[in-house]
Coordinates of C-alpha atoms in Angstrom, one line a residue:
Chain O
M25 CA 165.5 152.2 142.6
T26 CA 165.1 155.2 140.4
L27 CA 164.3 158.6 141.7
R28 CA 162.0 160.5 139.4
A29 CA 158.4 161.7 139.1
P30 CA 156.0 159.0 137.9
A31 CA 154.3 159.6 134.5
R32 CA 151.1 160.2 136.4
Q33 CA 149.6 160.1 139.9
P34 CA 148.3 156.6 140.7
L35 CA 144.5 156.3 140.8
E36 CA 142.4 154.8 143.5
G37 CA 141.5 151.2 142.9
A38 CA 137.9 151.9 141.8
A39 CA 139.0 154.6 139.3
L40 CA 141.7 152.4 137.8
R41 CA 139.3 149.6 137.4
A42 CA 136.7 151.8 135.7
G43 CA 139.3 153.1 133.3
L44 CA 140.5 149.6 132.4
V45 CA 136.9 148.7 131.5
R46 CA 135.9 152.0 129.9
D47 CA 138.9 152.0 127.6
G48 CA 138.5 148.4 126.5
L49 CA 141.4 146.6 128.3
L50 CA 139.4 144.5 130.6
V51 CA 135.7 143.3 131.1
E52 CA 134.2 142.7 134.5
T53 CA 132.5 139.4 135.2
G54 CA 130.6 140.2 138.4
V55 CA 133.0 138.2 140.5
P56 CA 135.6 140.2 142.4
G57 CA 139.1 139.7 141.0
L58 CA 137.8 137.9 137.9
V59 CA 138.1 139.7 134.6
A60 CA 138.1 138.9 130.9
R61 CA 141.0 140.4 129.0
T62 CA 140.8 142.0 125.6
A63 CA 143.3 141.6 122.8
A64 CA 144.8 145.0 123.6
Y65 CA 145.5 144.0 127.2
E66 CA 146.8 140.6 126.1
A67 CA 149.3 142.3 123.8
V68 CA 150.9 143.8 126.9
V69 CA 150.9 140.5 128.7
S70 CA 152.6 138.8 125.7
G71 CA 155.1 141.6 125.6
I72 CA 156.0 141.1 129.2
D73 CA 156.2 137.3 128.8
H74 CA 158.6 137.8 126.0
L75 CA 160.8 140.1 127.9
V76 CA 161.0 137.6 130.8
T77 CA 161.9 134.7 128.5
E78 CA 164.6 136.9 126.9
A79 CA 166.0 138.1 130.2
F80 CA 166.5 134.5 131.5
A81 CA 167.2 132.7 128.2
H82 CA 170.8 132.2 129.3
L83 CA 169.6 130.0 132.1
A84 CA 166.6 128.0 130.7
P85 CA 166.2 127.1 127.1
G86 CA 162.5 127.1 126.3
Y87 CA 159.8 127.0 128.9
L88 CA 156.9 124.8 130.3
H89 CA 153.4 126.1 130.1
F90 CA 151.2 124.4 132.6
P91 CA 147.5 124.0 132.5
P92 CA 145.5 125.8 135.2
V93 CA 145.1 122.6 137.2
L94 CA 147.6 120.2 138.8
A95 CA 147.5 116.8 140.4
R96 CA 145.9 116.7 143.8
T97 CA 148.4 114.2 145.1
A98 CA 151.3 116.4 144.2
F99 CA 149.5 119.5 145.6
R100 CA 149.0 117.8 148.9
R101 CA 152.8 117.1 149.1
T102 CA 153.8 120.8 148.6
G103 CA 152.5 121.8 152.0
Y104 CA 150.2 124.4 150.6
L105 CA 147.2 123.2 152.6
E106 CA 149.3 123.6 155.7
S107 CA 150.4 127.2 154.9
F108 CA 147.8 128.8 152.7
P109 CA 144.5 126.8 153.0
D110 CA 142.5 129.9 152.5
L111 CA 143.9 130.6 149.1
M112 CA 143.6 127.2 147.4
G113 CA 140.9 125.9 145.0
S114 CA 139.9 122.3 145.0
V115 CA 138.1 120.9 141.9
H116 CA 135.1 118.8 142.5
V117 CA 133.2 116.7 140.0
F118 CA 130.0 114.6 139.5
V119 CA 130.5 110.9 139.2
G120 CA 126.9 109.6 139.8
G121 CA 124.3 108.1 137.5
D122 CA 120.8 109.1 136.5
E123 CA 119.5 108.9 140.1
E124 CA 122.2 111.0 141.6
H125 CA 121.8 113.5 138.7
R126 CA 118.1 113.9 139.6
E127 CA 119.1 114.6 143.2
L128 CA 121.8 117.1 142.0
L129 CA 119.1 119.0 140.0
R130 CA 116.5 118.7 142.8
R131 CA 119.0 120.4 145.2
S132 CA 120.1 122.9 142.6
G133 CA 116.5 123.9 141.7
G134 CA 115.7 124.4 145.4
D135 CA 117.9 126.3 147.8
E136 CA 120.1 123.3 148.7
R137 CA 123.8 122.8 148.3
W138 CA 124.0 120.8 145.0
E139 CA 127.8 120.9 145.4
E140 CA 127.6 118.4 148.3
V141 CA 126.7 115.7 145.7
L142 CA 130.1 116.2 144.1
E143 CA 133.3 114.3 144.7
P144 CA 136.9 115.6 144.8
S145 CA 138.6 115.2 141.4
Q146 CA 142.2 114.3 140.7
V147 CA 143.1 118.0 140.4
V148 CA 143.2 121.3 142.2
L149 CA 143.8 124.8 140.7
V150 CA 147.5 125.8 140.3
P151 CA 148.4 128.2 143.1
A152 CA 151.9 129.1 141.8
A153 CA 153.4 128.1 138.5
C154 CA 156.4 126.5 140.1
H155 CA 154.3 124.2 142.2
A156 CA 153.4 122.3 139.1
L157 CA 157.0 121.8 138.2
Y158 CA 158.6 120.3 141.3
P159 CA 156.5 117.1 141.2
L160 CA 157.9 116.3 137.8
L161 CA 161.5 116.5 138.8
A162 CA 162.2 113.5 141.1
G163 CA 165.7 112.3 140.4
R164 CA 169.3 113.5 140.2
L165 CA 170.4 116.9 138.8
P166 CA 173.5 117.6 136.8
A167 CA 176.5 119.1 138.6
G168 CA 175.6 122.6 137.5
G169 CA 172.1 122.3 138.8
A170 CA 169.1 122.9 136.5
A171 CA 167.0 125.9 135.5
Y172 CA 163.3 125.9 134.3
E173 CA 161.2 128.7 133.0
V174 CA 157.5 128.0 133.8
R175 CA 154.2 129.8 133.1
A176 CA 150.7 129.1 134.4
D177 CA 147.3 130.6 135.0
C178 CA 147.2 130.6 138.8
F179 CA 144.2 130.8 141.2
R180 CA 144.1 132.3 144.7
H181 CA 140.9 132.7 146.6
E182 CA 141.2 136.2 147.8
P183 CA 138.2 138.1 146.4
S184 CA 139.0 141.8 146.4
D185 CA 138.0 145.1 144.8
D186 CA 141.7 145.9 144.3
P187 CA 142.2 145.6 140.5
A188 CA 145.7 144.3 141.2
R189 CA 144.5 141.5 143.3
L190 CA 143.0 139.0 140.9
Q191 CA 141.7 135.6 141.8
S192 CA 142.8 134.2 138.4
F193 CA 146.1 135.6 137.1
R194 CA 149.2 134.7 135.1
M195 CA 152.5 133.8 136.7
H196 CA 155.8 133.5 134.9
E197 CA 158.7 132.1 136.9
V198 CA 162.3 131.0 136.5
V199 CA 163.4 128.2 138.9
V200 CA 166.9 127.0 139.7
L201 CA 167.6 123.7 141.5
G202 CA 171.0 122.7 142.7
S203 CA 173.3 123.4 145.6
P204 CA 172.3 126.0 148.3
A205 CA 174.8 128.4 146.7
Q206 CA 173.4 127.9 143.3
A207 CA 169.8 128.5 144.5
E208 CA 170.8 131.6 146.5
A209 CA 172.8 133.1 143.6
H210 CA 169.9 132.6 141.3
R211 CA 167.6 134.5 143.6
A212 CA 170.0 137.4 144.0
A213 CA 170.9 137.6 140.3
G214 CA 167.2 137.0 139.2
V215 CA 165.9 139.8 141.3
E216 CA 168.4 142.2 139.8
L217 CA 167.4 141.0 136.3
A218 CA 163.7 141.6 137.3
V219 CA 164.5 145.2 138.3
G220 CA 166.5 145.6 135.1
L221 CA 163.5 144.4 133.1
L222 CA 160.9 146.5 134.9
E223 CA 162.6 149.9 135.2
P224 CA 163.1 150.5 131.5
L225 CA 159.3 150.0 131.2
G226 CA 158.9 153.1 133.3
L227 CA 158.0 151.4 136.6
D228 CA 159.4 152.9 139.8
V229 CA 160.2 149.7 141.7
A230 CA 161.9 148.9 145.0
V231 CA 163.2 145.6 146.4
V232 CA 161.9 144.9 149.9
P233 CA 162.1 142.0 152.4
A234 CA 158.8 140.2 152.4
N235 CA 156.9 137.1 153.7
D236 CA 154.2 134.9 152.3
P237 CA 150.7 135.3 153.7
F238 CA 150.9 132.2 156.0
F239 CA 147.6 131.3 157.5
G240 CA 146.3 131.7 161.0
R241 CA 148.0 132.1 164.4
A242 CA 150.8 129.7 163.6
G243 CA 151.3 131.4 160.3
K244 CA 152.4 134.6 162.1
V245 CA 155.4 132.7 163.4
L246 CA 156.3 131.2 160.0
A247 CA 156.0 134.6 158.3
R248 CA 158.4 136.2 160.9
G249 CA 160.8 133.4 160.5
Q250 CA 160.8 133.7 156.6
R251 CA 161.4 137.4 156.9
D252 CA 164.1 137.2 159.5
E253 CA 166.0 134.7 157.5
G254 CA 165.7 136.8 154.3
L255 CA 164.1 134.0 152.3
K256 CA 161.7 136.2 150.4
V257 CA 162.1 139.5 148.7
E258 CA 159.5 141.4 146.6
V259 CA 159.8 143.8 143.8
V260 CA 157.1 146.4 144.6
T261 CA 155.7 149.4 142.9
T262 CA 152.5 151.6 143.2
I263 CA 149.6 150.4 141.1
T264 CA 146.8 152.1 143.0
S265 CA 147.2 155.1 145.3
G266 CA 148.4 154.6 148.8
R267 CA 149.4 151.0 148.4
S268 CA 152.6 149.2 147.5
T269 CA 152.0 146.1 145.4
A270 CA 154.4 143.2 144.5
V271 CA 154.9 142.7 140.8
A272 CA 157.7 140.2 141.1
S273 CA 159.4 138.2 143.9
G274 CA 162.5 136.1 144.6
N275 CA 162.1 133.1 146.9
C276 CA 164.6 130.7 148.5
H277 CA 162.9 127.4 149.4
R278 CA 166.0 125.8 150.9
D279 CA 165.4 122.0 150.5
H280 CA 161.7 122.2 151.0
F281 CA 160.7 121.1 147.5
G282 CA 163.9 119.0 147.0
S283 CA 163.2 116.8 150.0
T284 CA 159.4 116.6 149.4
F285 CA 159.8 115.5 145.7
A286 CA 163.1 113.5 146.0
I287 CA 165.1 115.9 143.9
E288 CA 168.9 115.4 144.4
Q289 CA 172.0 117.3 143.7
Y290 CA 174.6 115.6 141.5
D291 CA 176.3 114.2 144.6
G292 CA 173.1 112.6 146.0
S293 CA 172.3 115.3 148.6
T294 CA 169.0 117.0 148.7
A295 CA 168.5 119.8 146.1
H296 CA 167.9 123.3 147.2
S297 CA 165.7 125.6 145.0
A298 CA 164.9 129.2 144.4
C299 CA 162.5 130.9 142.1
V300 CA 162.1 134.4 140.6
G301 CA 158.5 135.0 139.7
F302 CA 156.6 137.7 137.8
G303 CA 153.0 138.5 138.3
V304 CA 152.4 139.2 134.6
D305 CA 149.0 140.7 135.1
R306 CA 150.3 142.9 137.9
V307 CA 153.1 144.1 135.7
S308 CA 150.6 144.9 133.0
L309 CA 148.3 146.7 135.4
A310 CA 151.3 148.7 136.8
L311 CA 152.1 149.8 133.3
V312 CA 148.5 151.0 132.7
S313 CA 148.7 152.8 136.0
V314 CA 151.8 154.7 135.0
H315 CA 151.2 155.2 131.3
G316 CA 147.5 155.3 131.1
T317 CA 144.7 153.2 129.5
D318 CA 145.4 154.4 125.9
L319 CA 148.2 152.0 124.9
S320 CA 148.9 154.0 121.7
G321 CA 150.0 156.9 123.9
W322 CA 152.6 154.9 125.8
P323 CA 156.2 156.1 125.4
A324 CA 157.7 154.8 122.2
G325 CA 160.5 153.1 124.0
V326 CA 158.1 151.2 126.2
R327 CA 156.0 150.2 123.2
A328 CA 159.1 149.0 121.4
L329 CA 160.2 146.9 124.4
L330 CA 156.8 145.3 124.6
G331 CA 156.5 144.8 120.8
L332 CA 153.3 146.8 120.7
Chain F
M9 CA 137.3 117.0 102.0
T10 CA 140.5 116.2 100.2
L11 CA 141.3 112.8 98.8
R12 CA 145.0 112.1 99.2
A13 CA 147.3 109.9 101.2
P14 CA 148.1 111.3 104.6
A15 CA 151.8 112.2 105.3
R16 CA 152.1 109.2 107.6
Q17 CA 149.9 106.5 109.0
P18 CA 148.3 107.6 112.3
L19 CA 149.8 106.0 115.4
E20 CA 147.9 104.3 118.2
G21 CA 147.2 106.6 121.2
A22 CA 150.0 105.3 123.4
A23 CA 152.6 105.5 120.7
L24 CA 151.6 109.1 119.8
R25 CA 151.7 110.1 123.5
A26 CA 155.1 108.5 123.9
G27 CA 156.5 110.3 120.9
L28 CA 155.1 113.7 122.1
V29 CA 156.9 113.2 125.4
R30 CA 160.1 111.7 124.0
D31 CA 160.6 114.5 121.4
G32 CA 160.0 117.3 123.9
L33 CA 156.5 118.6 123.0
L34 CA 154.6 117.6 126.1
V35 CA 155.4 116.4 129.6
E36 CA 153.1 114.0 131.4
T37 CA 151.9 114.9 134.9
G38 CA 150.6 111.5 136.1
V39 CA 146.9 112.6 135.7
P40 CA 145.2 111.2 132.6
G41 CA 144.5 114.0 130.1
L42 CA 146.7 116.6 132.0
V43 CA 150.0 117.6 130.3
A44 CA 152.5 120.3 130.6
R45 CA 153.3 122.0 127.3
T46 CA 156.8 123.0 126.0
A47 CA 157.7 126.1 124.2
A48 CA 157.9 124.1 120.9
Y49 CA 154.4 122.8 121.3
E50 CA 153.1 126.3 122.3
A51 CA 154.6 127.7 119.2
V52 CA 152.2 125.5 117.2
V53 CA 149.3 126.5 119.5
S54 CA 150.1 130.2 118.9
G55 CA 150.3 129.7 115.2
I56 CA 146.8 128.1 115.1
D57 CA 145.4 130.9 117.3
H58 CA 146.8 133.5 115.0
L59 CA 145.3 131.7 111.9
V60 CA 141.8 131.6 113.5
T61 CA 142.0 135.2 114.5
E62 CA 143.0 136.1 110.9
A63 CA 140.3 133.9 109.3
F64 CA 137.6 135.6 111.3
A65 CA 139.0 139.1 111.5
H66 CA 136.3 140.4 109.1
L67 CA 133.6 139.5 111.7
A68 CA 135.1 140.3 115.1
P69 CA 137.8 142.9 115.8
G70 CA 140.0 141.8 118.6
Y71 CA 139.1 139.0 121.0
L72 CA 138.3 138.2 124.7
H73 CA 140.6 135.9 126.6
F74 CA 138.7 134.5 129.6
P75 CA 140.4 133.2 132.7
P76 CA 140.0 129.4 133.3
V77 CA 137.2 130.0 135.8
L78 CA 133.7 131.7 135.4
A79 CA 131.0 132.8 137.8
R80 CA 129.1 130.0 139.4
T81 CA 125.8 131.9 139.2
A82 CA 126.3 132.4 135.4
F83 CA 127.3 128.7 135.0
R84 CA 124.2 127.6 136.7
R85 CA 122.1 129.5 134.2
T86 CA 123.7 127.9 131.1
G87 CA 122.1 124.6 131.7
Y88 CA 125.4 122.8 131.8
L89 CA 124.5 121.0 135.0
E90 CA 121.4 119.6 133.4
S91 CA 123.1 118.4 130.2
F92 CA 126.7 117.6 131.1
P93 CA 127.0 117.2 134.9
D94 CA 129.7 114.5 134.4
L95 CA 132.1 117.0 132.6
M96 CA 132.0 120.0 134.9
G97 CA 134.5 121.1 137.6
S98 CA 133.3 123.0 140.6
V99 CA 135.9 125.1 142.6
H100 CA 135.8 124.6 146.4
V101 CA 137.6 126.7 149.0
F102 CA 138.5 126.9 152.6
V103 CA 136.8 129.6 154.6
G104 CA 137.4 128.5 158.2
G105 CA 139.6 129.8 161.0
D106 CA 142.4 128.2 163.0
E107 CA 140.1 125.5 164.5
E108 CA 138.7 124.4 161.1
H109 CA 142.2 124.4 159.7
R110 CA 143.3 122.0 162.4
E111 CA 140.4 119.7 161.4
L112 CA 141.3 120.1 157.7
L113 CA 144.9 118.9 158.5
R114 CA 143.8 116.1 160.8
R115 CA 141.5 114.7 158.1
S116 CA 144.2 115.2 155.4
G117 CA 146.9 113.5 157.5
G118 CA 144.6 110.5 158.2
D119 CA 142.6 108.8 155.5
E120 CA 139.6 111.1 155.7
R121 CA 138.1 113.4 153.1
W122 CA 139.6 116.8 153.9
E123 CA 137.6 118.2 150.9
E124 CA 134.4 117.9 152.9
V125 CA 135.6 120.8 155.1
L126 CA 135.5 123.1 152.0
E127 CA 132.8 125.3 150.7
P128 CA 131.7 126.0 147.1
S129 CA 133.5 129.2 145.8
Q130 CA 132.0 131.8 143.5
V131 CA 133.5 130.1 140.5
V132 CA 133.6 126.9 138.5
L133 CA 136.0 125.8 135.7
V134 CA 135.1 127.1 132.2
P135 CA 133.6 124.2 130.2
A136 CA 133.5 126.0 126.9
A137 CA 135.0 129.4 126.0
C138 CA 131.7 130.9 124.8
H139 CA 129.9 130.0 128.0
A140 CA 131.9 132.8 129.7
L141 CA 130.7 135.2 127.1
Y142 CA 126.9 135.0 127.0
P143 CA 126.5 136.1 130.7
L144 CA 128.2 139.4 129.8
L145 CA 125.9 140.3 126.9
A146 CA 122.5 141.1 128.5
G147 CA 120.9 143.9 126.5
R148 CA 120.1 144.8 122.9
L149 CA 122.2 144.0 119.9
P150 CA 122.7 146.3 116.8
A151 CA 120.7 145.5 113.7
G152 CA 123.5 143.6 112.1
G153 CA 123.9 141.4 115.2
A154 CA 127.3 141.1 116.9
A155 CA 130.3 138.8 116.7
Y156 CA 132.9 137.9 119.3
E157 CA 136.1 136.0 119.2
V158 CA 136.8 134.3 122.5
R159 CA 139.6 132.1 123.9
A160 CA 139.8 130.2 127.2
D161 CA 141.5 127.3 128.9
C162 CA 138.6 124.8 129.3
F163 CA 138.1 121.8 131.6
R164 CA 136.1 118.7 131.1
H165 CA 136.3 115.8 133.5
E166 CA 136.8 112.9 131.1
P167 CA 140.1 111.2 132.2
S168 CA 141.3 109.2 129.3
D169 CA 144.5 107.7 127.8
D170 CA 143.7 109.1 124.4
P171 CA 146.3 111.9 123.9
A172 CA 143.6 114.0 122.0
R173 CA 141.2 113.9 124.9
L174 CA 142.6 116.3 127.4
Q175 CA 140.9 117.3 130.7
S176 CA 142.4 120.8 130.4
F177 CA 142.7 122.2 126.9
R178 CA 142.5 125.5 124.9
M179 CA 139.3 126.5 123.0
H180 CA 139.1 129.3 120.4
E181 CA 135.7 130.3 119.2
V182 CA 133.9 132.8 117.1
V183 CA 130.3 133.5 118.2
V184 CA 127.6 135.4 116.3
L185 CA 124.4 136.7 118.0
G186 CA 121.5 138.1 116.1
S187 CA 118.6 136.8 114.1
P188 CA 118.0 133.1 113.4
A189 CA 119.3 133.7 109.8
Q190 CA 122.4 135.5 111.0
A191 CA 123.3 132.8 113.5
E192 CA 122.7 130.0 110.9
A193 CA 124.6 131.8 108.2
H194 CA 127.6 132.2 110.6
R195 CA 127.6 128.5 111.4
A196 CA 127.5 127.6 107.7
A197 CA 130.2 130.1 106.7
G198 CA 132.3 129.5 109.7
V199 CA 132.6 125.8 109.2
E200 CA 133.7 126.4 105.7
L201 CA 136.3 128.8 107.0
A202 CA 137.4 126.3 109.5
V203 CA 137.9 123.7 106.7
G204 CA 139.7 126.2 104.6
L205 CA 142.0 126.9 107.5
L206 CA 142.7 123.3 108.4
E207 CA 143.2 121.7 105.0
P208 CA 146.3 123.9 103.9
L209 CA 147.9 122.7 107.2
G210 CA 147.8 119.2 105.7
L211 CA 144.9 117.9 107.7
D212 CA 142.5 115.5 106.0
V213 CA 139.1 116.7 107.4
A214 CA 135.5 115.9 106.9
V215 CA 132.4 117.8 108.1
V216 CA 129.9 115.4 109.8
P217 CA 126.6 115.8 111.7
A218 CA 127.2 115.5 115.4
N219 CA 125.7 115.8 118.8
D220 CA 127.0 116.8 122.2
P221 CA 127.5 114.1 124.8
F222 CA 124.3 114.8 126.8
F223 CA 124.3 112.9 130.1
G224 CA 122.2 109.9 131.1
R225 CA 119.1 108.3 129.8
A226 CA 117.3 111.5 129.1
G227 CA 120.4 112.7 127.3
K228 CA 120.0 110.1 124.6
V229 CA 116.8 111.8 123.5
L230 CA 118.4 115.3 123.6
A231 CA 121.3 114.0 121.5
R232 CA 119.1 112.5 118.9
G233 CA 117.0 115.7 118.7
Q234 CA 120.1 117.9 118.2
R235 CA 121.4 115.6 115.5
D236 CA 118.0 115.3 113.7
E237 CA 117.6 119.0 113.6
G238 CA 121.1 119.6 112.3
L239 CA 122.1 121.9 115.2
K240 CA 125.7 120.6 115.5
V241 CA 128.4 119.6 112.9
E242 CA 131.9 118.6 113.7
V243 CA 135.1 119.0 111.6
V244 CA 136.8 115.6 112.2
T245 CA 140.1 114.1 111.3
T246 CA 142.2 111.2 112.3
I247 CA 144.7 111.9 115.2
T248 CA 145.1 108.3 116.5
S249 CA 144.6 105.2 114.5
G250 CA 141.1 103.8 114.1
R251 CA 139.4 106.8 115.6
S252 CA 137.8 110.0 114.2
T253 CA 138.3 113.1 116.4
A254 CA 136.6 116.5 116.2
V255 CA 139.1 119.4 115.9
A256 CA 136.5 122.0 115.3
S257 CA 132.7 122.3 115.5
G258 CA 129.8 124.5 114.4
N259 CA 126.8 124.9 116.8
C260 CA 123.5 126.6 116.5
H261 CA 122.0 127.3 119.9
R262 CA 118.7 128.8 118.7
D263 CA 117.6 131.2 121.4
H264 CA 119.0 129.1 124.3
F265 CA 121.6 131.6 125.4
G266 CA 119.6 134.6 124.2
S267 CA 116.6 133.8 126.4
T268 CA 118.7 132.7 129.3
F269 CA 120.8 135.8 129.5
A270 CA 118.3 138.3 128.2
I271 CA 120.1 139.1 125.0
E272 CA 117.8 140.8 122.5
Q273 CA 117.9 141.4 118.7
Y274 CA 117.7 145.1 117.6
D275 CA 113.8 144.7 117.4
G276 CA 113.5 143.5 121.0
S277 CA 113.0 139.8 120.2
T278 CA 115.2 137.2 121.7
A279 CA 118.6 136.8 120.1
H280 CA 119.7 133.6 118.5
S281 CA 123.3 132.5 118.6
A282 CA 125.8 130.2 116.9
C283 CA 129.4 129.5 117.5
V284 CA 132.3 128.0 115.5
G285 CA 134.9 126.6 117.8
F286 CA 138.4 125.2 117.4
G287 CA 140.0 122.7 119.8
V288 CA 143.4 124.3 119.5
D289 CA 145.2 121.5 121.3
R290 CA 143.5 119.0 119.2
V291 CA 144.5 120.8 116.0
S292 CA 148.1 120.9 117.3
L293 CA 148.0 117.2 118.1
A294 CA 146.5 116.4 114.7
L295 CA 149.4 118.3 113.0
V296 CA 151.9 116.3 115.0
S297 CA 150.1 113.1 114.0
V298 CA 150.3 114.0 110.3
H299 CA 153.7 115.7 110.2
G300 CA 155.6 114.1 113.0
T301 CA 157.1 115.2 116.3
D302 CA 160.1 116.9 114.7
L303 CA 158.6 120.3 114.0
S304 CA 161.7 121.3 112.0
G305 CA 160.8 118.6 109.5
W306 CA 157.3 119.8 108.9
P307 CA 156.5 121.0 105.3
A308 CA 157.8 124.5 104.7
G309 CA 154.3 125.7 103.7
V310 CA 152.8 124.5 107.0
R311 CA 155.6 126.0 109.0
A312 CA 155.1 129.3 107.2
L313 CA 151.4 129.4 107.8
L314 CA 152.0 128.7 111.5
G315 CA 154.8 131.3 111.8
L316 CA 157.3 128.5 112.9

């Protein structure tokens, strides 16, 4: 939205990743898109979380922090397996006795698949923070609708060398449920709030129409429909050179979650919902891309906003 | 260690759980041992994290916050599958195309195991924060050894109605690697620091010899050996009536992780390690058990220590 020179030219992915590790912000684990975070990096993450909470405090008092796994039965009802099977993570466990354990170790010691001895557990990894919320909301909403702030460690199976495409990352969202108009108004106002939060941090952002990465041949049709109907917008910026990356998004779900999880408006009709979500790790990485890996050298105003 | 009347009599598990939900600290998800946490509860968790960091700041500057999953190859080398197969969680993913997706949905729509279409991913859930650390440390330590503060969301598959036995929970540990004497000294001093941190919060704790829950028939022998050799102690308190629950522990690993992950002392011999770990959610629940679900009514000294 702003027109000005960035603080520095964005690096290529490999160079940014090397800098993050060299200057003590992240530690590589050997798995693409899986990093350990240092206290310095986490201070940035906390600062962003705090800004999001503050920006949306007028809507949702307090927040829910979900664990990184959610109920498999609820997950199955969200439609994720239909739309994004390639991104999800299913948690499997061992429920055998001594004999099955011997078999597990025999397979594991050889070159066989020990994982085939396992059984699906009651949980899967959380793919989006708000997906852990809807299953808890069956029932009738008040006349003004309801707003929830939610946080979760999310998992998406998309191994990549792009430092901004993590398999395990933090998502911070604000969800509104109510009438179609309430949901749409939240999306519109929330995206403006997101821009108003990100620009003072020095990020050069733009709001663009977008679609989710629906799977397969049928997914192409779904993606086009979502884009044509304006259901998703992304707040994008440049984290690594030559690439535009979403750091936040606004999504109208219509009555998808309302009808799936029996959430009703005050008048008994099916609730609509919309969410505005921040990829907190991506915002952090965008800030490093713009201001550098030495946090002590970040502009004083940015440091103050983040409480650094 | 202290001898005094607790602030209140501990409740039974079901009553404590009901109070936590009724008074807005936790939200049940329908899966035993899986709860969403409110901002009020998270303030207690943050307070405890801060106290642990402060208490061990002389050893480890900064900390590493691991994501909730770790590399499968590293996990396999820790020996967890041999000792605690029943507790682990393996992450499985979908890697097929359109045809396999149709099969996935056909199975899922019927009563068949759609999970059998999945493949093991590169990651498993983190079972203990320090297990994500050792694989990163191959190499030689300085003469004084090395200390690391680590945090992670951990998973253990032990569904239970006991509110203090979560499947997904936060662990905060301080690990020392070096000579056998350095490791043992850390365990001893660290457990004392843990007691010194927990008692001023109003918890009535005791340090007791303990063993890990090794699996199966062979596990009984391992557990007895661990206990006889004094390798594990737990800091226990009463969270629910009639039951003693560990809220922290001190563990000597001898050269188990050092030899597995090629971590050497300064003189080239295999490093020993020891960790002192806090179950941050259990400490939070213990505080609620003692001081009640109304955080505003907690003793002023306790609130001040936790930054509430």
